GROMACS .gro file of C-alpha atoms in nm:
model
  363
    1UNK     CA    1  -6.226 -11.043  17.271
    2UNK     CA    2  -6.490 -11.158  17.520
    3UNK     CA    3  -6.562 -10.781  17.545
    4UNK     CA    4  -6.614 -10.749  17.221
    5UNK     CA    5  -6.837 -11.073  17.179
    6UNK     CA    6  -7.080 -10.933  17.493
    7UNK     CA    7  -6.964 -11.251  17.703
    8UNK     CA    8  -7.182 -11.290  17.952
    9UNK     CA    9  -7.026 -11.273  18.348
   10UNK     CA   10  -7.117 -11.626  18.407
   11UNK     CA   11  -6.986 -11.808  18.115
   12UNK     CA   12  -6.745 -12.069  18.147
   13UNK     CA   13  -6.482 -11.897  17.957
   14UNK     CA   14  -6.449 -11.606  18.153
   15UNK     CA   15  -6.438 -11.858  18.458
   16UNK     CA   16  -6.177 -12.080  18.324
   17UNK     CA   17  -6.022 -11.691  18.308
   18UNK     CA   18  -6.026 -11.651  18.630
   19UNK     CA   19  -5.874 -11.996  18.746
   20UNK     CA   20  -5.587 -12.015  18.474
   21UNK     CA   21  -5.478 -11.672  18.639
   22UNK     CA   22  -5.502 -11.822  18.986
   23UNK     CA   23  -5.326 -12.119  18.876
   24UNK     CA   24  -5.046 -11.943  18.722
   25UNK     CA   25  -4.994 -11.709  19.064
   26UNK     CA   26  -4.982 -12.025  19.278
   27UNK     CA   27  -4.742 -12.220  19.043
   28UNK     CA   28  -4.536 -11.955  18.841
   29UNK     CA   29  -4.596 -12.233  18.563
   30UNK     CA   30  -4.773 -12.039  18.251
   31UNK     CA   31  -4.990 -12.222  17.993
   32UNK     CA   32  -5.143 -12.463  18.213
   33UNK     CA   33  -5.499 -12.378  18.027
   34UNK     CA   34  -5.399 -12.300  17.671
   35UNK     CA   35  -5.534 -11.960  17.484
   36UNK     CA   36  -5.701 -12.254  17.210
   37UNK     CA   37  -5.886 -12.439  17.449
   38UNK     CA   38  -6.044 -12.086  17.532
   39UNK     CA   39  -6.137 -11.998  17.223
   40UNK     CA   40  -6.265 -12.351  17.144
   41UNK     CA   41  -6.492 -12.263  17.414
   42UNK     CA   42  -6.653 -11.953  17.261
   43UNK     CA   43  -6.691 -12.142  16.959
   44UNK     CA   44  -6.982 -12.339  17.151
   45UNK     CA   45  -7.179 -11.998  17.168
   46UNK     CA   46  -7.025 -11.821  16.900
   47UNK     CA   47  -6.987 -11.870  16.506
   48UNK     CA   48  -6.644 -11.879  16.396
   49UNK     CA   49  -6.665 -11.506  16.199
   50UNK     CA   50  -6.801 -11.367  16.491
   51UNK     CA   51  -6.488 -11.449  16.715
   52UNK     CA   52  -6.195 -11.381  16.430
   53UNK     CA   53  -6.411 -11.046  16.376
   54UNK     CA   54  -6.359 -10.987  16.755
   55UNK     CA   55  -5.991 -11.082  16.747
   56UNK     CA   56  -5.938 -10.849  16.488
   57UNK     CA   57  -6.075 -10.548  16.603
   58UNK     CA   58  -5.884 -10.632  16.919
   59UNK     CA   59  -5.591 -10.638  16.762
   60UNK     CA   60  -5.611 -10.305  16.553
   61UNK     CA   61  -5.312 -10.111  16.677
   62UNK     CA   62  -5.307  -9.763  16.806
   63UNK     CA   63  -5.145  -9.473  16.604
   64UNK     CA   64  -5.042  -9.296  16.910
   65UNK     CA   65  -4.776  -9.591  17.025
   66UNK     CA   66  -4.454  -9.702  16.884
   67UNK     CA   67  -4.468  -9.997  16.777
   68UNK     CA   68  -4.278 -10.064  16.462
   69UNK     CA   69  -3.962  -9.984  16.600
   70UNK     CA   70  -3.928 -10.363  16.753
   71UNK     CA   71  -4.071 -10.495  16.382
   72UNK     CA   72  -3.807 -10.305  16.178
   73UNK     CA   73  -3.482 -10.425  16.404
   74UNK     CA   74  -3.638 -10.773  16.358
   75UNK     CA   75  -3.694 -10.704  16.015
   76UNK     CA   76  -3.300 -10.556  15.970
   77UNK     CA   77  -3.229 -10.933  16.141
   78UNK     CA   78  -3.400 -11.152  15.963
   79UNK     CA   79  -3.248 -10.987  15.626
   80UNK     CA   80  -2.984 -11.178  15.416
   81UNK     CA   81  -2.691 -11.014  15.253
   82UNK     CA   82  -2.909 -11.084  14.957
   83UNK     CA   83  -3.214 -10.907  15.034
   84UNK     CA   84  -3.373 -11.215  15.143
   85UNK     CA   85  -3.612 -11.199  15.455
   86UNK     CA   86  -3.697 -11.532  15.671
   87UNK     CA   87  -3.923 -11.442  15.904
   88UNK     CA   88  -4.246 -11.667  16.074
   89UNK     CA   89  -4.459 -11.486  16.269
   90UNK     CA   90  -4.743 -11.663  16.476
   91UNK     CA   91  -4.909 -11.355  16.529
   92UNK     CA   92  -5.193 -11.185  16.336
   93UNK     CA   93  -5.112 -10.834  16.280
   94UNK     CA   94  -4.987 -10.715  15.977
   95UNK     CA   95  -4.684 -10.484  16.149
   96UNK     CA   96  -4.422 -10.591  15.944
   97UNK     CA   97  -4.585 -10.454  15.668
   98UNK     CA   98  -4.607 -10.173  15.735
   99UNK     CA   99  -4.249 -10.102  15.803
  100UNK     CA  100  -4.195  -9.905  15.456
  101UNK     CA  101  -4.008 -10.216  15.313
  102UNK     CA  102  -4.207 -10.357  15.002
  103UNK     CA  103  -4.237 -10.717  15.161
  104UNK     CA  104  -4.408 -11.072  15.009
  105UNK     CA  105  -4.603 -11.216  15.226
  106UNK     CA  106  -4.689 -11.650  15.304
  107UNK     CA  107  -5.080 -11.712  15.420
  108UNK     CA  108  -5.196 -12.080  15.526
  109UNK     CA  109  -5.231 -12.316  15.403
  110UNK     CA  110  -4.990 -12.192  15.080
  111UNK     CA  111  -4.661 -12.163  15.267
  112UNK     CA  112  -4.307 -12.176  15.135
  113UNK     CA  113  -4.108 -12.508  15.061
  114UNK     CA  114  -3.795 -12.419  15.344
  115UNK     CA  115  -3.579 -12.702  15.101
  116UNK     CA  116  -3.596 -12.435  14.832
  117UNK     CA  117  -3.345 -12.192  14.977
  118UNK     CA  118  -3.505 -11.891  14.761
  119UNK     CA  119  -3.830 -11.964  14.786
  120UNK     CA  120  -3.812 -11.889  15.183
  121UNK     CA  121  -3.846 -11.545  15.153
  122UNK     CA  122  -4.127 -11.279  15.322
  123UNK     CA  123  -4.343 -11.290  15.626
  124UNK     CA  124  -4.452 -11.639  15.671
  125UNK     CA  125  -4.807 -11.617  15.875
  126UNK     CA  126  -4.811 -11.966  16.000
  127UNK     CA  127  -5.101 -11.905  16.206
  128UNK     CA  128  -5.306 -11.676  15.916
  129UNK     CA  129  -5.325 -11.286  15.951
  130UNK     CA  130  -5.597 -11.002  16.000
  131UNK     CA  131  -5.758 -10.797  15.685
  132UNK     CA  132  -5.589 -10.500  15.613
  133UNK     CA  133  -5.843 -10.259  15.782
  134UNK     CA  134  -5.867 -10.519  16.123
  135UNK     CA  135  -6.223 -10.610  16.064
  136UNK     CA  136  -6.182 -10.999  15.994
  137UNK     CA  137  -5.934 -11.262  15.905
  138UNK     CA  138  -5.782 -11.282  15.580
  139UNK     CA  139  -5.773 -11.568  15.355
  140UNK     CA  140  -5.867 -11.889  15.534
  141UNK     CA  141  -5.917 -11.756  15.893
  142UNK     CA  142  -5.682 -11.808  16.190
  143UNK     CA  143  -5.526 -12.090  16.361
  144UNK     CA  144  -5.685 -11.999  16.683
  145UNK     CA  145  -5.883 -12.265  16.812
  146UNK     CA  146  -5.841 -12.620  16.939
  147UNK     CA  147  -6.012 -12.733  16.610
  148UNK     CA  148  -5.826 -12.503  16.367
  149UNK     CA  149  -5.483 -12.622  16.583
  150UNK     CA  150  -5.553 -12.945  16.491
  151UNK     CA  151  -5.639 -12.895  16.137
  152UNK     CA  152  -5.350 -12.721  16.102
  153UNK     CA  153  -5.127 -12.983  16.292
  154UNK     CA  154  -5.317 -13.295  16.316
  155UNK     CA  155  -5.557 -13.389  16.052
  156UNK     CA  156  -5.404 -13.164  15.746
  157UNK     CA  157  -5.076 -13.148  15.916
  158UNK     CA  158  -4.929 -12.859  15.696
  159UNK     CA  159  -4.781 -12.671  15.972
  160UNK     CA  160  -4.650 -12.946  16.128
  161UNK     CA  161  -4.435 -13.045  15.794
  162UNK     CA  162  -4.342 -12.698  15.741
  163UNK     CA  163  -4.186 -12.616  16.073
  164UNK     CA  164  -4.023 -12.967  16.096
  165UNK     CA  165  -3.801 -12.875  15.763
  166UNK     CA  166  -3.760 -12.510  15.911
  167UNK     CA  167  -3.573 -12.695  16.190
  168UNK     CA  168  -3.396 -12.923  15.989
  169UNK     CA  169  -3.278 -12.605  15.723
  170UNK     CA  170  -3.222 -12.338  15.946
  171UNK     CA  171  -3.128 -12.186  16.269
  172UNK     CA  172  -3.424 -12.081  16.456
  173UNK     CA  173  -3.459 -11.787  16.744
  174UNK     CA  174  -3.768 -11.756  16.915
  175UNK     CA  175  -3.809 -11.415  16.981
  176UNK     CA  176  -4.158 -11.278  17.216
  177UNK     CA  177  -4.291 -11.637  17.198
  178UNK     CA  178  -4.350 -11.839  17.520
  179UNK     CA  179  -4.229 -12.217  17.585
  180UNK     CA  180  -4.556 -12.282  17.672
  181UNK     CA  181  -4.753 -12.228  17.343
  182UNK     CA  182  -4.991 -12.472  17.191
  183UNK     CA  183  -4.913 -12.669  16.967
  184UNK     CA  184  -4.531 -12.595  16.899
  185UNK     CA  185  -4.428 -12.711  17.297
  186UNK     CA  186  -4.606 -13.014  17.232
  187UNK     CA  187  -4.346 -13.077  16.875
  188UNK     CA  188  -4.044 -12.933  17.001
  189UNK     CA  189  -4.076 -13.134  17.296
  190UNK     CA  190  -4.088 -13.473  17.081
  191UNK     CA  191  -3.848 -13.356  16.811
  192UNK     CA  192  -3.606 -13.327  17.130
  193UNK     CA  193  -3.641 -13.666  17.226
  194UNK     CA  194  -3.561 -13.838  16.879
  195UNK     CA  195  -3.259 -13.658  16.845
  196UNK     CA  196  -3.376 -13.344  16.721
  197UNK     CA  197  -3.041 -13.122  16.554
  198UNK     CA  198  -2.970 -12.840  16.792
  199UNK     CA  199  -2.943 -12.468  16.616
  200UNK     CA  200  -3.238 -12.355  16.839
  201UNK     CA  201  -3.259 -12.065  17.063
  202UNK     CA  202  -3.507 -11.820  17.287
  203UNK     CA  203  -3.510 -11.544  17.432
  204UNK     CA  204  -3.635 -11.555  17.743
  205UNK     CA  205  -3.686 -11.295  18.043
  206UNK     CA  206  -3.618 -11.419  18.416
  207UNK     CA  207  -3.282 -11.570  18.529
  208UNK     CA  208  -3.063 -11.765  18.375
  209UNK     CA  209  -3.193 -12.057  18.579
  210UNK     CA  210  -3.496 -11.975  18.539
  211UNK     CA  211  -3.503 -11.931  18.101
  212UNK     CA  212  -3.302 -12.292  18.106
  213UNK     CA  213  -3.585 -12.473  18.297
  214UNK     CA  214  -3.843 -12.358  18.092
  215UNK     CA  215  -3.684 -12.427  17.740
  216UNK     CA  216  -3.409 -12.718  17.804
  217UNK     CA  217  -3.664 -12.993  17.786
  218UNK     CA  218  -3.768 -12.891  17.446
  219UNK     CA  219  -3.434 -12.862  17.299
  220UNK     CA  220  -3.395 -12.535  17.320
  221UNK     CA  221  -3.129 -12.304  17.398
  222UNK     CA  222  -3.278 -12.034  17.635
  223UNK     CA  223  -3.078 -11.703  17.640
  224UNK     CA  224  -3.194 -11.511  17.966
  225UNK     CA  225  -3.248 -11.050  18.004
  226UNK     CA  226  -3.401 -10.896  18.275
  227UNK     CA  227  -3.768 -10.765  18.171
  228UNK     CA  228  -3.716 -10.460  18.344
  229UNK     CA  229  -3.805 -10.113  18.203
  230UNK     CA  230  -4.037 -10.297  17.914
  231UNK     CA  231  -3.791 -10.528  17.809
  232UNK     CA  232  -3.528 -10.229  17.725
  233UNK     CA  233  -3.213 -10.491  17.799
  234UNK     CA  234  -3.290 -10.731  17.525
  235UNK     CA  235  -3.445 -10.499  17.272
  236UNK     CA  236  -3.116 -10.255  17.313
  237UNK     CA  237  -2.904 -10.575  17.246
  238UNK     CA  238  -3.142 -10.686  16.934
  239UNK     CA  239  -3.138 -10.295  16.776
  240UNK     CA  240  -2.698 -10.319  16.816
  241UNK     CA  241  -2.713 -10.634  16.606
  242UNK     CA  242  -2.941 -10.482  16.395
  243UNK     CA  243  -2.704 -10.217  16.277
  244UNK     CA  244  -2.432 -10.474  16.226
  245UNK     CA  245  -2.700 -10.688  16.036
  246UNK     CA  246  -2.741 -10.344  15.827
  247UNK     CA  247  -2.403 -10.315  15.671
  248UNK     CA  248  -2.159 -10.554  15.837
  249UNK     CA  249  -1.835 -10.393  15.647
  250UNK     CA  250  -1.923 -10.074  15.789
  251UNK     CA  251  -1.976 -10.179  16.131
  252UNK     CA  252  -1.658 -10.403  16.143
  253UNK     CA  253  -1.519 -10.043  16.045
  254UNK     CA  254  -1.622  -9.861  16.315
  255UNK     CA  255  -1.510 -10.087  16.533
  256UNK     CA  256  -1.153 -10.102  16.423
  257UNK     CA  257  -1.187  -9.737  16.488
  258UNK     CA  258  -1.255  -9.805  16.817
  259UNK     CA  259  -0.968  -9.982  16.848
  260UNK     CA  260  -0.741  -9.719  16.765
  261UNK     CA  261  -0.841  -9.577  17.099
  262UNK     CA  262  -0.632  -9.764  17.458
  263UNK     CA  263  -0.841 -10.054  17.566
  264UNK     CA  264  -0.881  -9.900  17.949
  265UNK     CA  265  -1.061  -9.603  17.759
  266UNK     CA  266  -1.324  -9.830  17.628
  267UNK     CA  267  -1.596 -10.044  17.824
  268UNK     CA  268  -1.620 -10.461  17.859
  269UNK     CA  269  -1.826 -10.456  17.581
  270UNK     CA  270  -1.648 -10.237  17.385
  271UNK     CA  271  -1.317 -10.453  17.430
  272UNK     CA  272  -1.560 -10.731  17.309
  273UNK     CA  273  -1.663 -10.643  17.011
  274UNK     CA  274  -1.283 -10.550  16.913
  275UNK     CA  275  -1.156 -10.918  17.023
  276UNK     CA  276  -1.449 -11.088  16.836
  277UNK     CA  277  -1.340 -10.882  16.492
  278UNK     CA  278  -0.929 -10.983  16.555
  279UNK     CA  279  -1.094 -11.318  16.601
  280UNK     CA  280  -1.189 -11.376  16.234
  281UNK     CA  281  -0.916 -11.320  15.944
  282UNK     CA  282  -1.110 -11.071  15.785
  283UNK     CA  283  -1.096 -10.833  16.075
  284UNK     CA  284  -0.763 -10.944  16.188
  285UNK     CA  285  -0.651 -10.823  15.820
  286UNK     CA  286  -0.845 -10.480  15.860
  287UNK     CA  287  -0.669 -10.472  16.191
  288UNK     CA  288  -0.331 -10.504  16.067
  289UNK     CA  289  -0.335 -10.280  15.745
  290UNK     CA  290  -0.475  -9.988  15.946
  291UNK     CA  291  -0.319  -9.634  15.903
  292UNK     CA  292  -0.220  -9.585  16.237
  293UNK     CA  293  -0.124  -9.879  16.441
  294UNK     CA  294  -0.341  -9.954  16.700
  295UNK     CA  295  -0.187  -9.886  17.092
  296UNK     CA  296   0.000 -10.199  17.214
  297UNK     CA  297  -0.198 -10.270  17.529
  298UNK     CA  298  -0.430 -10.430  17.285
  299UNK     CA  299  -0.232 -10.709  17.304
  300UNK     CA  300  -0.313 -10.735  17.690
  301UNK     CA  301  -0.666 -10.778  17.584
  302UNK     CA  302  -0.632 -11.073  17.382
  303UNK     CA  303  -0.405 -11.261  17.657
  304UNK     CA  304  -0.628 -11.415  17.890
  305UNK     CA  305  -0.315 -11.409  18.139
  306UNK     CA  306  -0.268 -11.086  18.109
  307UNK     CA  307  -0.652 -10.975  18.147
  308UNK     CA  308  -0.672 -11.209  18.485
  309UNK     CA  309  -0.308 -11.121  18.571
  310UNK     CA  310  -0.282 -11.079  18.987
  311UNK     CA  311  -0.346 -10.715  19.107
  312UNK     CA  312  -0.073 -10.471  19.255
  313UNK     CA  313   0.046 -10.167  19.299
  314UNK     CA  314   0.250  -9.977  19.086
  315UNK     CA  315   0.529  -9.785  19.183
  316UNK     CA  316   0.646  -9.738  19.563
  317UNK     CA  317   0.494  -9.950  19.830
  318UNK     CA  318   0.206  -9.742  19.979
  319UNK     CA  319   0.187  -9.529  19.650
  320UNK     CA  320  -0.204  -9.525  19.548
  321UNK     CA  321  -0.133  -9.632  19.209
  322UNK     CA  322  -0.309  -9.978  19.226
  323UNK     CA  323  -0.391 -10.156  18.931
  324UNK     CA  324  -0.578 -10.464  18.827
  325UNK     CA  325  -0.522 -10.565  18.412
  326UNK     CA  326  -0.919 -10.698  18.471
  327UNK     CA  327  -1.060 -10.346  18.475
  328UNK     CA  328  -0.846 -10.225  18.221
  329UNK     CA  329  -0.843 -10.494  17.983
  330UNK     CA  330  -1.113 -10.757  18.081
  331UNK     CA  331  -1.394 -10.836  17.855
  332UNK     CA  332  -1.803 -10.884  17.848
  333UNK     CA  333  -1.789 -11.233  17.782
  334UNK     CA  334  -1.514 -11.295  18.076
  335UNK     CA  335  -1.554 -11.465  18.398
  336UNK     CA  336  -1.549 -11.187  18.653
  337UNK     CA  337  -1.294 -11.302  18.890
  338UNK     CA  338  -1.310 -11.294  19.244
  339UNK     CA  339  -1.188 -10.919  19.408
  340UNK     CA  340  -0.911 -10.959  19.628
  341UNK     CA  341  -0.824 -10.741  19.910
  342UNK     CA  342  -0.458 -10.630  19.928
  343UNK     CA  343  -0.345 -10.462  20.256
  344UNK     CA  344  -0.062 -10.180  20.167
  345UNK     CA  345   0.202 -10.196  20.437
  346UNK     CA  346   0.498  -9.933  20.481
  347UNK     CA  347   0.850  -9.994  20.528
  348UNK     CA  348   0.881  -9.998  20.893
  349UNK     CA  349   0.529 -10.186  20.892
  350UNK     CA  350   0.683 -10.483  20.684
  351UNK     CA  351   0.974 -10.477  20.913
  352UNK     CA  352   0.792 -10.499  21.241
  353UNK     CA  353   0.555 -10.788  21.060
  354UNK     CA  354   0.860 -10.968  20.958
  355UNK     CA  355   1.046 -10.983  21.378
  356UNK     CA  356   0.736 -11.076  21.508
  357UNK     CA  357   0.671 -11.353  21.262
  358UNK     CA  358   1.031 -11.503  21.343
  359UNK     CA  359   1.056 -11.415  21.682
  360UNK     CA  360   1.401 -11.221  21.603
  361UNK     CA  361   1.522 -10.889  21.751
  362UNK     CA  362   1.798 -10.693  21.481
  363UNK     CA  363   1.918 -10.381  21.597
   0.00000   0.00000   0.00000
């Protein structure tokens, strides 16, 4: 954007650049200088037009890439059984749209009543949204600087009131967003300390540690992927539940067909998904009315004492046939336990341990 807008080297925004990156490399903490406070400092030097003109064009996405495969999982997520999609986007891009679905869409200030079950439905752009060709802002401009934030949550308050009944309506997962974004840190953080309900949860890249600490004081339930290989880990997990999201009697389906197959043949995950569907009547119904009876080691999978049973060998002592129920029939969600090592002793090796032990001779 500062490109864009011919920023001079010397101006205090690209300083305050400079030192927010510093700042984050000695700290690891992100968001110490907010992306508002920035643009409330071009505002000095630039008129408003000029800068959502800039943001725009910056934002204009290249042909060449894909990159509406991410917005049509979300999209296939945030889809009821109705046809109903609840989706808030702080971003400015129009994506979604263009995802061949024929989809309403929510510009500020003129936002959806969340009470009114089926009036929350569309791509809510709390924060406003670009033009169709990326040359400006549509409507009434973005939420993008320390003035429009507060407009927006301060003085007018609108998106304020709206998220604060999303919360209190809904379930809410932060997907791509960072704990450290202006303003909604700064209301999640004091919804959490009047009691806010819980029914919140992020995404979050890093270690499990790591996710907790940055979302825990805001009320927020952090769920932790590595980022490697361009987030692959989290987006392979959202584009699964996406096809289950799709047509949730078919999946269930396929995975009683998995089923029909012996647990050991299958992988943790696999075993999963089958243990979650016998979970719930319906699938324990599909389960039990299917053509062919499913193999009876199944049943090992949904004993916990059977799936952390002790490991052994089967067979004569020394044989190689060792065996431990966990990697046959253990299950994503499990507790790995602790590998044990078992020394195989022959015959005459028992018998020789045993004399010595007691300090008896036998002939």
């Amino acid at each position: 954007v500062t490109q864009n807008l011919g920023v001079f080297k010397d101006d205090p925004v690209l300083k305050t650049l400079k030192v927010a990156e510093e700042l984050q490399k000695c700290t690891s903490v992100h968001g110490l200088i907010s992306a508002d406070r920035m643009f409330g400092l071009l505002e000095r030097d630039f008129y408003t037009k000029e800068i959502e003109q800039a943001v725009a064009q910056a934002l204009n996405p290249t042909p060449r890439r894909d990159y509406l495969s991410a917005h049509k999982t979300l999209l296939d997520l945030a889809t009821t059984p109705e046809g109903k999609v609840r989706i808030v986007t702080t971003n400015f891009d129009r994506l979604f749209e263009k995802c061949g679905k024929k989809i309403s869409a929510w510009k500020p200030p003129k936002l959806p009543d969340p009470s009114k079950h089926n009036e929350l439905d569309g791509i809510v752009y709390l924060h406003g949204c670009v033009n169709n060709d990326y040359s400006d802002s549509e409507g009434n401009g973005f939420v993008l600087s320390s003035s429009g934030f507060g407009r927006a949550y301060l003085s007018e308050g609108w998106a304020t009131a709206f998220i604060k009944e999303i919360l209190n309506q809904y379930s809410v997962v932060f997907i791509g967003y960072s704990a450290d974004d202006p303003p909604i840190h700064y209301l999640l953080e004091a919804l959490n300390q009047h009691g806010q309900p819980s029914g919140l949860y992020a995404f979050q890249d890093g270690t499990e540690a790591g996710a907790t600490a940055r979302w825990e004081h805001k009320g927020v339930e952090a769920i932790a992927y590595s980022a490697d290989d361009r987030h692959r880990a989290l987006w392979d997990t959202l584009e699964a539940w996406a096809e289950r999201a799709k047509n949730p009697d078919q999946w269930i389906q396929s995975i009683i067909n998995l089923a029909m197959k012996e647990p050991e043949c299958l992988e943790p995950h696999q075993r999963g998904q089958v243990a979650h569907i016998i979970s719930t009547s319906v699938g324990a119904k599909i389960f039990q009315e299917a053509n062919s009876p499913p193999p009876a080691e199944w049943l090992c999978v949904f004993d916990a004492l059977q799936r952390y049973a002790n490991p052994g060998s089967v067979g004569a002592i020394g044989s190689d046939n060792f065996i431990d129920p966990f990697d046959l029939y253990g299950l994503d969600s499990d507790t790995v336990p602790k590998k044990s090592i078992l020394m195989m002793f022959t015959p005459k090796q028992i018998k020789e341990k045993f004399l010595r032990t007691h300090g008896m001779l036998f002939q």
